[in-house]
Coordinates of C-alpha atoms in Angstrom, one line a residue:
Chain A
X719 CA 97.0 13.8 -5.1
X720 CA 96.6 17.6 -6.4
X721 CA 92.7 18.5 -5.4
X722 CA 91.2 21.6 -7.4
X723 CA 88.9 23.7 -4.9
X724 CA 86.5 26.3 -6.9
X725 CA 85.2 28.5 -3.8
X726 CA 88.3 29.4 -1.5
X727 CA 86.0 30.6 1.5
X728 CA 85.0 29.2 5.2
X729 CA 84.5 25.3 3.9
X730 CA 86.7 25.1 1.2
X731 CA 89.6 26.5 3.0
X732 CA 88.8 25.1 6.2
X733 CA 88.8 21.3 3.8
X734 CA 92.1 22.3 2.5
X735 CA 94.0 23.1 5.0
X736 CA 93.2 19.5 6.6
X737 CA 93.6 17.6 3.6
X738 CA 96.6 19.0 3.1
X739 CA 98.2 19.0 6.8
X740 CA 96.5 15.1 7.5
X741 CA 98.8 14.2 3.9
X742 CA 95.6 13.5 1.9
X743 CA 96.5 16.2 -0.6
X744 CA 99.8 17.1 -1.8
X745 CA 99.0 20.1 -3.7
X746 CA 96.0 22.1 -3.8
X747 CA 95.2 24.4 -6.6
X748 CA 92.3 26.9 -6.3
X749 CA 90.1 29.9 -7.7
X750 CA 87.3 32.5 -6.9
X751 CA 84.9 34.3 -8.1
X752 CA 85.9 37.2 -5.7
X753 CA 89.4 38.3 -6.4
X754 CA 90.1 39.4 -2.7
X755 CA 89.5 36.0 -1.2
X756 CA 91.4 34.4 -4.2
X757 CA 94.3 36.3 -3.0
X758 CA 93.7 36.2 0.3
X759 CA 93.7 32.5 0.3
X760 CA 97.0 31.9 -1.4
X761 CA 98.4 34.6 0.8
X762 CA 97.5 32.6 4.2
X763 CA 98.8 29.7 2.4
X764 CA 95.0 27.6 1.9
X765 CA 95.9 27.1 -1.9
X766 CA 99.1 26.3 -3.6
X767 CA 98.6 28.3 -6.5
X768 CA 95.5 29.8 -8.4
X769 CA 94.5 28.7 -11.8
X770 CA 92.0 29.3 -14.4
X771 CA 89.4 26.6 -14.4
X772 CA 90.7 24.7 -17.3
X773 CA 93.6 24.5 -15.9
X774 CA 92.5 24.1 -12.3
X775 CA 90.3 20.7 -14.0
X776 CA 92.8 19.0 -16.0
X777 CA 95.5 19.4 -13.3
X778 CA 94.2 17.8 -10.6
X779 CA 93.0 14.6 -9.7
X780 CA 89.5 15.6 -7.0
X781 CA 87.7 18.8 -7.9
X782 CA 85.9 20.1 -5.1
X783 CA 83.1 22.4 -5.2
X784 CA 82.9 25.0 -2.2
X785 CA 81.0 27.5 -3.6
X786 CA 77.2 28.7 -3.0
X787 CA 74.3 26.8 -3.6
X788 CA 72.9 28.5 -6.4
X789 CA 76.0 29.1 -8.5
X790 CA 76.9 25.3 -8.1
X791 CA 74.9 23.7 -10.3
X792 CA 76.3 25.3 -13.2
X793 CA 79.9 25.0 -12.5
X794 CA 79.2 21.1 -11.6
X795 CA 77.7 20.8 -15.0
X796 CA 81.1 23.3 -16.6
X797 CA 83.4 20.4 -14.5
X798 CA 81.2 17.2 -15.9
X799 CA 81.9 18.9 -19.1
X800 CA 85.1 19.5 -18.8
X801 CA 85.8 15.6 -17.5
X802 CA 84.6 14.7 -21.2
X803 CA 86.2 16.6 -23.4
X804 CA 89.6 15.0 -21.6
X805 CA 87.7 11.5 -22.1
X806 CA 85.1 9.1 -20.6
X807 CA 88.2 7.3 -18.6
X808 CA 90.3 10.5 -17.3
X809 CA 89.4 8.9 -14.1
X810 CA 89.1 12.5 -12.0
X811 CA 85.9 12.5 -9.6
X812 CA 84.1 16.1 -8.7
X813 CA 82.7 16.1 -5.2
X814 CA 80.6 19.1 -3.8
X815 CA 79.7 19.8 -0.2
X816 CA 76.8 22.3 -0.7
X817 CA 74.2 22.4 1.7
X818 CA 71.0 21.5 -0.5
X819 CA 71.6 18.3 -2.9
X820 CA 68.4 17.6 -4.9
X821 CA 68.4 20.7 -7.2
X822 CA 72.3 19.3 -8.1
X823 CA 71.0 15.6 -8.4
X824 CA 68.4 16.8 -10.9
X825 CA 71.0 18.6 -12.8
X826 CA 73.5 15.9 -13.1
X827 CA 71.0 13.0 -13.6
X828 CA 71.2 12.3 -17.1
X829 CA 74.5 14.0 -17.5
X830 CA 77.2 11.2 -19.1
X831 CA 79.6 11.3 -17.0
X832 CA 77.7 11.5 -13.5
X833 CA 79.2 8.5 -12.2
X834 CA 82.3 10.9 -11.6
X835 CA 80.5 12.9 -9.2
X836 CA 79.9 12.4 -5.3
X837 CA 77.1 14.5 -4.3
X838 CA 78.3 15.4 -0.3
X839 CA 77.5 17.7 2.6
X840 CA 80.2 18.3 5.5
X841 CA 77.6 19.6 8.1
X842 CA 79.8 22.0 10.2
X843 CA 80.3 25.6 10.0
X844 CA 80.6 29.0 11.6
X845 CA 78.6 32.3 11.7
X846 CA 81.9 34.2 10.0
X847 CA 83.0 33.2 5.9
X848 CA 85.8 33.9 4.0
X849 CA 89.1 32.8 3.4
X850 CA 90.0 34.5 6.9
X851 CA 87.5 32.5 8.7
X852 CA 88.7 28.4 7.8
X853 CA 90.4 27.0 10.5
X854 CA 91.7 23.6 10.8
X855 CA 89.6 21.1 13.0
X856 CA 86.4 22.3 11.7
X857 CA 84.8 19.2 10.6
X858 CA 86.1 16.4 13.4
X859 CA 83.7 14.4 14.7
X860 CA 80.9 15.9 12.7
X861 CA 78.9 14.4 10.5
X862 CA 79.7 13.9 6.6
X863 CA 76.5 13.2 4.3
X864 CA 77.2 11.2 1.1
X865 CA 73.8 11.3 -1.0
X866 CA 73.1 9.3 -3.7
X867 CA 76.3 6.8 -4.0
X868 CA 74.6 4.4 -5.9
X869 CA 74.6 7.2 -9.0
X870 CA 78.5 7.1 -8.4
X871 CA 81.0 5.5 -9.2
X872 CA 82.1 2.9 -6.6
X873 CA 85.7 4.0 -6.2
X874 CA 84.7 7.8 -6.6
X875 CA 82.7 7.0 -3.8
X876 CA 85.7 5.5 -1.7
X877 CA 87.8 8.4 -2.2
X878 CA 85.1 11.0 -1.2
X879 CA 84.9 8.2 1.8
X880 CA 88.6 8.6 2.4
X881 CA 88.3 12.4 2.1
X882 CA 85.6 12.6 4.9
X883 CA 87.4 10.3 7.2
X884 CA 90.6 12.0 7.2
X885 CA 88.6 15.4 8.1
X886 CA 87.3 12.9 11.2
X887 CA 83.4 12.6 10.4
X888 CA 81.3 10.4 10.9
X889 CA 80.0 9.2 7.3
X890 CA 76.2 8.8 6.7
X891 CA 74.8 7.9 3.8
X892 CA 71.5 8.8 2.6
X893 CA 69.4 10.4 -0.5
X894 CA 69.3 14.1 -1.4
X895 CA 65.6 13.8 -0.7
X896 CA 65.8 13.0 2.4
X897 CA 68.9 15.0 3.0
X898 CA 67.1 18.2 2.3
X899 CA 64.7 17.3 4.4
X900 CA 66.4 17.0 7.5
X901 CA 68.6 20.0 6.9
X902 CA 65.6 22.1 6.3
X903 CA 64.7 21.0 10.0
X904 CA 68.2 21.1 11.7
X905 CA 69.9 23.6 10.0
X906 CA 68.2 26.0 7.5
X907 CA 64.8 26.7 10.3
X908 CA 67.0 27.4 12.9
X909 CA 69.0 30.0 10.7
X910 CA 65.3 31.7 9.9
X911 CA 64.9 31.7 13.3
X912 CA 67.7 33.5 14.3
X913 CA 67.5 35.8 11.4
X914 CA 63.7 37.0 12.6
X915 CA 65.0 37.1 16.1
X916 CA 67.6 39.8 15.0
X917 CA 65.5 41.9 12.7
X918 CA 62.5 42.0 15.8
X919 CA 65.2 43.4 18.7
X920 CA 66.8 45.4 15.9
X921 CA 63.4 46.7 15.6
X922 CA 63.2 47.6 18.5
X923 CA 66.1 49.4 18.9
X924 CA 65.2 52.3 16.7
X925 CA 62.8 53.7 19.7
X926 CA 65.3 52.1 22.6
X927 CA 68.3 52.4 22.4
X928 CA 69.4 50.6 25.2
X929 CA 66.8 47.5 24.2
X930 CA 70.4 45.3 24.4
X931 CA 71.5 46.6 27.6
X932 CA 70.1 43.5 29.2
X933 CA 71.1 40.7 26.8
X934 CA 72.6 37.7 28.5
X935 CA 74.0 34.1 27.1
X936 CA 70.3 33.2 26.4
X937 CA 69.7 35.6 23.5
X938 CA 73.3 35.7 22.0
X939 CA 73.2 31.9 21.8
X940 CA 69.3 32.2 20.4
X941 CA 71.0 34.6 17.6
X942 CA 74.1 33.8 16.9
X943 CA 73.4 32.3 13.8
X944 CA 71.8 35.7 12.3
X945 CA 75.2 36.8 11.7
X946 CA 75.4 33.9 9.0
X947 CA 75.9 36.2 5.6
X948 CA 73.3 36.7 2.6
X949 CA 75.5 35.3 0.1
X950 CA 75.4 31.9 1.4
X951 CA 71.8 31.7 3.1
X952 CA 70.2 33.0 0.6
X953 CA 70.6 30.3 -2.3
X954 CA 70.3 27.8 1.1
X955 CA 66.9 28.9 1.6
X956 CA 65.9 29.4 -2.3
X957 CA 67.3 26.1 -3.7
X958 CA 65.3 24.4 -0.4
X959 CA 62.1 26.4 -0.8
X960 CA 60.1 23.5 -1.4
X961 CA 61.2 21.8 1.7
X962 CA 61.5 25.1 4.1
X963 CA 58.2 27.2 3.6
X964 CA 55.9 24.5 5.1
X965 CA 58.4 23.7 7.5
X966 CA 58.1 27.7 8.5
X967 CA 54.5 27.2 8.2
X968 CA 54.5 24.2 11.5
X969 CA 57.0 26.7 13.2
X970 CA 54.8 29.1 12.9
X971 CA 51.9 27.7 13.9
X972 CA 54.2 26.1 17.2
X973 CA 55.0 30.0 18.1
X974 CA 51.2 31.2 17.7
X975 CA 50.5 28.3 20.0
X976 CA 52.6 30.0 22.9
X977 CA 51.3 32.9 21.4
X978 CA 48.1 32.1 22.3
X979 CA 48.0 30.3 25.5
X980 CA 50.3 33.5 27.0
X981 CA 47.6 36.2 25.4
X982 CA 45.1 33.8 27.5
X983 CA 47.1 33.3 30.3
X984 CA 46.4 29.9 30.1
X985 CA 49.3 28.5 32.6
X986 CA 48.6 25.1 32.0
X987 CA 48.5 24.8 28.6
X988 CA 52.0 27.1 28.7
X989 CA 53.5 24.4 31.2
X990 CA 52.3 21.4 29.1
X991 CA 53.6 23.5 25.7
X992 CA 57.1 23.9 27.2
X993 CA 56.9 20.3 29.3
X994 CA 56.7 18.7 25.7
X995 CA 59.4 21.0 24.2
X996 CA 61.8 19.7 27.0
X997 CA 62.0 16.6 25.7
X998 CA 65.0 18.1 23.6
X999 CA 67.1 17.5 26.6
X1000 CA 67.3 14.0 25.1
X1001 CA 68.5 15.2 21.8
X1002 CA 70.9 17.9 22.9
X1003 CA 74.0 18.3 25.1
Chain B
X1098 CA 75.1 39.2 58.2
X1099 CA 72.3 36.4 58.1
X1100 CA 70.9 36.6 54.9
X1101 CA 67.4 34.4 55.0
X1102 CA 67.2 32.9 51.7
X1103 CA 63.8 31.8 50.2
X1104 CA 63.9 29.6 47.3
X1105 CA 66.9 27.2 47.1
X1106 CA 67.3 26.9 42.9
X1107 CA 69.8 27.4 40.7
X1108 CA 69.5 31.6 40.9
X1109 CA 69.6 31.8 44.8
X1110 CA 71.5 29.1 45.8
X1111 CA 74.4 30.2 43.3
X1112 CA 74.2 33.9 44.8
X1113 CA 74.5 31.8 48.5
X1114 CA 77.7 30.2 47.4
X1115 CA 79.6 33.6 46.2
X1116 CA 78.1 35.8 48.5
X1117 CA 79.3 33.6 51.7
X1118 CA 82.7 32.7 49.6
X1119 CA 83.1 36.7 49.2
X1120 CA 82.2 37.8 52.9
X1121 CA 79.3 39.5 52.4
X1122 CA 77.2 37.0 54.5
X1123 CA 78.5 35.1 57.4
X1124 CA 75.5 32.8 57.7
X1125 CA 73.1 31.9 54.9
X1126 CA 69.1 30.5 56.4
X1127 CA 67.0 28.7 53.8
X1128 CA 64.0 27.3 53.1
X1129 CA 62.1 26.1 49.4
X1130 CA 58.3 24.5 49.6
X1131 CA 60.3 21.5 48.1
X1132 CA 62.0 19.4 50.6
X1133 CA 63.7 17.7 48.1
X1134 CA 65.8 20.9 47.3
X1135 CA 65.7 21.9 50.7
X1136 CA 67.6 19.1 52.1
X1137 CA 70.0 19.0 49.0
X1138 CA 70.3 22.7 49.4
X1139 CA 71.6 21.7 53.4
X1140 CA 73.7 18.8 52.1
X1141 CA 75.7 20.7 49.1
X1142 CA 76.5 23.6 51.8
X1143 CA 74.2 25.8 50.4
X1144 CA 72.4 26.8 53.1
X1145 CA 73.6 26.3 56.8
X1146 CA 70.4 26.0 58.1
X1147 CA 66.7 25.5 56.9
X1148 CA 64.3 27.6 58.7
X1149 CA 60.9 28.0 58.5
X1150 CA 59.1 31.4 57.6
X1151 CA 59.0 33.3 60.5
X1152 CA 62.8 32.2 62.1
X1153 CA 64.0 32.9 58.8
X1154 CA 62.3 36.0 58.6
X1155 CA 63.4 36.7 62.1
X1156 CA 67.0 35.8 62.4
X1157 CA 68.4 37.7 59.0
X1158 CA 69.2 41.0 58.2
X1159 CA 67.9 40.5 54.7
X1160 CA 65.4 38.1 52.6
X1161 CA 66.1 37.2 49.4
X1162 CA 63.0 35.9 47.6
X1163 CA 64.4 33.7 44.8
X1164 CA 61.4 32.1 43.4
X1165 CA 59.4 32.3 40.1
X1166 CA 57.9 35.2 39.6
X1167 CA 54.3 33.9 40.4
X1168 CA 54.3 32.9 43.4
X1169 CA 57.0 35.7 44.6
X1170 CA 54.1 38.2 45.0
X1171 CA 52.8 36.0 47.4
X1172 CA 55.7 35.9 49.4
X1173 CA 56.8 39.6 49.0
X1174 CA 53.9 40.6 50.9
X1175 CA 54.1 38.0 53.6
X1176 CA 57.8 39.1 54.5
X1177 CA 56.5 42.9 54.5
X1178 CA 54.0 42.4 56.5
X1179 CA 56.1 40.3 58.6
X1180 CA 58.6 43.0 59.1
X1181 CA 55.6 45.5 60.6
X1182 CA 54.9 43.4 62.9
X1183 CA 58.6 43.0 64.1
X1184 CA 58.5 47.0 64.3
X1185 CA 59.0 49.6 61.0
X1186 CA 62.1 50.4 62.5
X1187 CA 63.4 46.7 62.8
X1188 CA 65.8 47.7 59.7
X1189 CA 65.5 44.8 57.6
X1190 CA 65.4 44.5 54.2
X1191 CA 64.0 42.1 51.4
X1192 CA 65.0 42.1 47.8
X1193 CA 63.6 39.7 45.0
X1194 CA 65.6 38.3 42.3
X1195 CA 62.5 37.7 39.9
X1196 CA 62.6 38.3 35.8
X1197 CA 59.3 40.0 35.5
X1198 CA 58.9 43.1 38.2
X1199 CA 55.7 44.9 37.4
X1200 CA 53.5 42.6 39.4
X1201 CA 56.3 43.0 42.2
X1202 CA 55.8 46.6 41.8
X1203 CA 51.9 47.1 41.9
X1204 CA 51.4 44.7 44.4
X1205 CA 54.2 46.6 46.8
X1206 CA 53.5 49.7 45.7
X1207 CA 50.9 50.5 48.7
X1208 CA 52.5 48.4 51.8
X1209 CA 53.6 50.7 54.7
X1210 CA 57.2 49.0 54.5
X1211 CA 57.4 49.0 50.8
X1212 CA 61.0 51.0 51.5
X1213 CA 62.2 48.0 52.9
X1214 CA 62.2 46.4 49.7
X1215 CA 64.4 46.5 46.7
X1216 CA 63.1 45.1 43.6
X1217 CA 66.6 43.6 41.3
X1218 CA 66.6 41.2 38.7
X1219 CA 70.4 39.7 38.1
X1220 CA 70.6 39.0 34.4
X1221 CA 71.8 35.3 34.2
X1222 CA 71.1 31.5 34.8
X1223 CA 71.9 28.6 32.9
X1224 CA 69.0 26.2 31.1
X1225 CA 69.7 24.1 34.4
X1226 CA 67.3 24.5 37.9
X1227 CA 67.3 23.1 41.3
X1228 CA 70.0 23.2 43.9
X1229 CA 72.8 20.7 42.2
X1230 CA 72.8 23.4 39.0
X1231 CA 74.2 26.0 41.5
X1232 CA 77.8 27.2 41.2
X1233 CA 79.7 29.7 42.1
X1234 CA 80.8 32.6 39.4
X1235 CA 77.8 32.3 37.6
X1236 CA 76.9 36.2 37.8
X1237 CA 80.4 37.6 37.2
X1238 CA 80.3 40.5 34.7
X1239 CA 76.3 40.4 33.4
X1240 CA 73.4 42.5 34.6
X1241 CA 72.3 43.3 37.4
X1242 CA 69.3 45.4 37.7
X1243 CA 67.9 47.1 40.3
X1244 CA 64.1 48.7 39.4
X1245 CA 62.3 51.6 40.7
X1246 CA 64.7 52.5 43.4
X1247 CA 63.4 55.8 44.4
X1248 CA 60.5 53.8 45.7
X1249 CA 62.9 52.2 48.5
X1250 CA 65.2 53.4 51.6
X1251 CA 68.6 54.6 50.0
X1252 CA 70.2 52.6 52.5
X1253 CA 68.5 49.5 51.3
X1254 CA 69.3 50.4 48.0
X1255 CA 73.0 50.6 48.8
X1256 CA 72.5 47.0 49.9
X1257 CA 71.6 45.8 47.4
X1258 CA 73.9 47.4 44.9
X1259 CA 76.8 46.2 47.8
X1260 CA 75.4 42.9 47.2
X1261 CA 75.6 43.1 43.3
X1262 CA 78.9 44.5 43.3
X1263 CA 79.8 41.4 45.8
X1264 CA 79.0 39.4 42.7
X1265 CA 80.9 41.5 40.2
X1266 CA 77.8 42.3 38.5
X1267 CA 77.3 45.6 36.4
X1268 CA 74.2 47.6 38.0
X1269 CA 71.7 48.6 35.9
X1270 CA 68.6 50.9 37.4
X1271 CA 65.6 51.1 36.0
X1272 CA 61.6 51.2 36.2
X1273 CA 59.9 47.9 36.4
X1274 CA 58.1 48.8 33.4
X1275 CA 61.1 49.2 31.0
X1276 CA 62.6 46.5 32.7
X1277 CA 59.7 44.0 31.5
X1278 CA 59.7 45.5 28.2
X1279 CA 63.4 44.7 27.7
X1280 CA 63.8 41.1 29.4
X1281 CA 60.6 40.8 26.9
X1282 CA 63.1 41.5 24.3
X1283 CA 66.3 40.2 24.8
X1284 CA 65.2 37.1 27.4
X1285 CA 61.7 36.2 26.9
X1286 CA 61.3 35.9 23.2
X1287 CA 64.6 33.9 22.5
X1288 CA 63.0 31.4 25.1
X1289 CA 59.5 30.9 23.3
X1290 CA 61.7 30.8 19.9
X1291 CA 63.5 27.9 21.3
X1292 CA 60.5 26.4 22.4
X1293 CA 58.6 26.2 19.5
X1294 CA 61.5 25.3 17.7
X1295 CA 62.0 22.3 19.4
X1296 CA 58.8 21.5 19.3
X1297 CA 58.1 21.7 15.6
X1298 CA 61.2 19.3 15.3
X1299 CA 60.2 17.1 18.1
X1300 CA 57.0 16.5 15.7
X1301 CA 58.7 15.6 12.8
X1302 CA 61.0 13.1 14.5
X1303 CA 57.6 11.0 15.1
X1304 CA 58.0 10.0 11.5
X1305 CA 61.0 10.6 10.6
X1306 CA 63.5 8.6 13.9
X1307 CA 66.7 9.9 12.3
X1308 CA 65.5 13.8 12.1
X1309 CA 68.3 14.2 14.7
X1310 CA 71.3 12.4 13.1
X1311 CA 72.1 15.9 11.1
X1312 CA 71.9 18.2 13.9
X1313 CA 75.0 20.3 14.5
X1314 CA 76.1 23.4 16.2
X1315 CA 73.6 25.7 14.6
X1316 CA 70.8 24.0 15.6
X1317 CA 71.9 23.3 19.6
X1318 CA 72.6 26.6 20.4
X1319 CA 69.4 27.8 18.6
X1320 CA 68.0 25.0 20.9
X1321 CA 69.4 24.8 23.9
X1322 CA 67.0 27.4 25.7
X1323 CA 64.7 24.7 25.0
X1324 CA 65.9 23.1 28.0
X1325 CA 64.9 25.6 30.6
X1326 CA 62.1 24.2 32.8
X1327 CA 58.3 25.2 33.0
X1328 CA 58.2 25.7 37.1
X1329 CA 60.5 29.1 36.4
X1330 CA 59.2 30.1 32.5
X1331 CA 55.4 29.5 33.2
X1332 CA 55.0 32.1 35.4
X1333 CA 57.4 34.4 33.2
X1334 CA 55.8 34.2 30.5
X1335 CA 51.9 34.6 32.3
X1336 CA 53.1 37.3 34.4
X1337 CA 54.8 39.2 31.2
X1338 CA 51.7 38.3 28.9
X1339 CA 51.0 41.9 28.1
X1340 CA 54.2 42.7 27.1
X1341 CA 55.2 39.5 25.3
X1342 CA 52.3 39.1 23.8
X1343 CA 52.5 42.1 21.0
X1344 CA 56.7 41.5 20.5
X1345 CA 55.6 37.6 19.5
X1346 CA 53.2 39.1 17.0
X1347 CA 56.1 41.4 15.3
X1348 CA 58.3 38.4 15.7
X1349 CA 55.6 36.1 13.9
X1350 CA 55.1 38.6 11.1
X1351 CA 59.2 38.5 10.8
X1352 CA 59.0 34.8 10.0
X1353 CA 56.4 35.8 7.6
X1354 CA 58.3 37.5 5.7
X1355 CA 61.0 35.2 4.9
X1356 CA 58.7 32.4 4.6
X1357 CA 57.2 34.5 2.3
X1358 CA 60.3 35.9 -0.3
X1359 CA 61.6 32.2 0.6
X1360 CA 58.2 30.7 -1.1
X1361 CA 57.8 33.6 -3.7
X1362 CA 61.9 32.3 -4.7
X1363 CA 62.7 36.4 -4.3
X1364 CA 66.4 35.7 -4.1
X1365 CA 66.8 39.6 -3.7
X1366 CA 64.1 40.2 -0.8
X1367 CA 65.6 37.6 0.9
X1368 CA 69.1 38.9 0.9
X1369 CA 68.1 42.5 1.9
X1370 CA 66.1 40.6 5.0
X1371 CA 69.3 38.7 5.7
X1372 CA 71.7 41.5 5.7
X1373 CA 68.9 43.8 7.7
X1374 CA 69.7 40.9 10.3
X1375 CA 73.3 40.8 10.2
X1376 CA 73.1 44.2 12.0
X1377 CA 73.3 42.0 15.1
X1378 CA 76.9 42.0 14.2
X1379 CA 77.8 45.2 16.0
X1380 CA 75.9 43.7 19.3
X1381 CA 77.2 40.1 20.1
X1382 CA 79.9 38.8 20.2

């Protein structure tokens, strides 16, 4: 099978070069917006060749879409297009694995040829992006999201199925409602988090210099995820707005809480505050 | 040398372990106001003897006090005065191993042996407590901070840097003060982050079971300071109140603003914010 991947950076590439080691793909074809990474990525050997989208569409059998949230709902619609001009039974299926799903269910909805498209999420990652940055291995044992199947086709369904199997994840199935949802908890408030962390030391720093003299495993782990880069987040956090900002609102009503019973020195309602907070060591390694 | 070991946690029992295994004590006498760890303490090899206060005090040639910062005031002055009644030439000396040293500091400030004591602070610990969390290695290549030395015996002082250099730490000196404001920083904060952001979770997942099921990377090391127990961050984060306090305020207003460009959908407000935070690059790893 010859897969077409529009987005040649951290998830795409990191997809690729499984598919293609694990002999789901034979040939993948690929382009991107950003002429660097395009090149990059045929250089390290993550594409084939790179093509001009018409030609990257009507080659290929899966088209996958690893490019930013925001900029995907119009190249999904370009690519549903693109499967009908060639005809209602060209029999090619478009997946994406973008990390907020409703605004793309809303767009493809009443689109005619929808039932060629697998809305999915791969939930794994890195703080780094680019080309440079995909690595082989990324996505075992993680979970892959499937939204929305019963919009699909079944057999379009099957081989996104197959896809996420042979990357090793475990398959859930659920709607992009919910999806964003959950993602706004799990994945896009703990990148807010970090992100505030960073800017408050950074603060900091302009009147001590040597504010990260002391920092130890606890705050690097606490921040890691601040080096995650404005080109992705930012669409993340825009596209999920709805879902995120009262989300932000709880969290920051949870941190005015400690807030509060420290400013009072209130050591029992501190204990009981961080008491109930423990019971994440059921959740987490 | 007996070293007299108060407080038989994860933070003194893993500086027992490396500092007999290195040579710098021969005999290690403990004691912890839980029996519980006290006896495990005895049976992991910990300690090679428990002791009460005074025979402890008595038999070593220096106390560590490794327990939360609370109750560690407490304690400090209890050994100090112990050591004037055993003569002020009797050449012991007592260091504490506590993550918030002002209190230390004012309440030592005054004591006729207050140059017996050496206030340090060794930057690491995992979210794990009690004897059984112990291990050796644990404090190779952080921080470790010793505070207002010029306040203690230069002998005592070489000590303890002897004893920090026994557990390849890099010493740090400093005043209490800036110490407090720092840990604040780069310790303290990331903890009540974590906190709250378990918490806010924790509350979804009463309606929502499967909150979890999406959680990846991201959100467990965001998470995972969560763990850490409210015996040792209670007294923390009472005992730093007036420094904490102010930086949880900034860090609230931080949140703000992305929750704020976020909800307003300013795409190009929250990019700037994000790559303000992406500074972070040039200090973590």
């Amino acid at each position: 099978m010859q897969i077409g991947l529009i987005g040649l950076g951290l998830i795409g590439g990191s997809m690729a070069i499984d598919l293609k080691r694990r002999g789901f793909a034979d040939r993948v074809v690929g382009m991107d917006a950003d002429s660097v990474n395009a090149e990059a990525a045929l250089r390290i050997g993550i594409v084939d060749e790179l093509a001009d989208f018409e030609k990257l569409v009507d080659g290929s059998d899966l088209v996958m879409i690893a490019i930013p949230a925001g900029a995907a709902v119009g190249v999904l619609g370009q690519v549903l297009d693109r499967f009908r001009e060639l005809g209602e039974d060209c029999g090619k299926v478009v997946i994406d694995v973008c990390s907020v799903k409703e605004p793309l269910a809303r767009a493809a909805h009443y689109h005619p040829m929808r039932r060629r498209y697998v809305a999915t999420h791969p939930m794994a990652g890195t703080e780094y992006s680019g080309p440079w940055a995909a690595m082989s291995g990324m996505f075992d044992s993680k979970a892959g999201i499937i939204c929305d199947s019963q919009e699909s086709d079944p057999k379009a369904v099957r081989l996104a199925e197959k896809l996420y199997d042979c990357l090793n994840m475990r398959i859930i199935h659920m709607n992009s409602s919910s999806h964003d949802v959950h993602t706004a908890y799990v994945s896009h408030l703990s990148h807010v988090i970090s992100f505030a962390l960073a800017r408050t030391v950074l603060d900091k720093e302009k009147s001590e210099k040597h504010i990260f003299d002391l920092a130890s495993g606890g705050f690097s782990s606490t921040v890691r995820l601040a080096k995650s880069n404005p080109e992705m987040w930012t669409p993340i956090f825009i596209e999920n707005s709805g879902n995120l900002v009262p989300i932000l609102d709880d969290y920051i009503e949870n941190v005015r809480k400690f807030r509060d019973a420290i400013a009072d020195y209130d050591s029992s309602a501190v204990s009981s505050l961080i008491a109930e907070s423990n019971k994440i060591k059921r959740i987490i390694k």
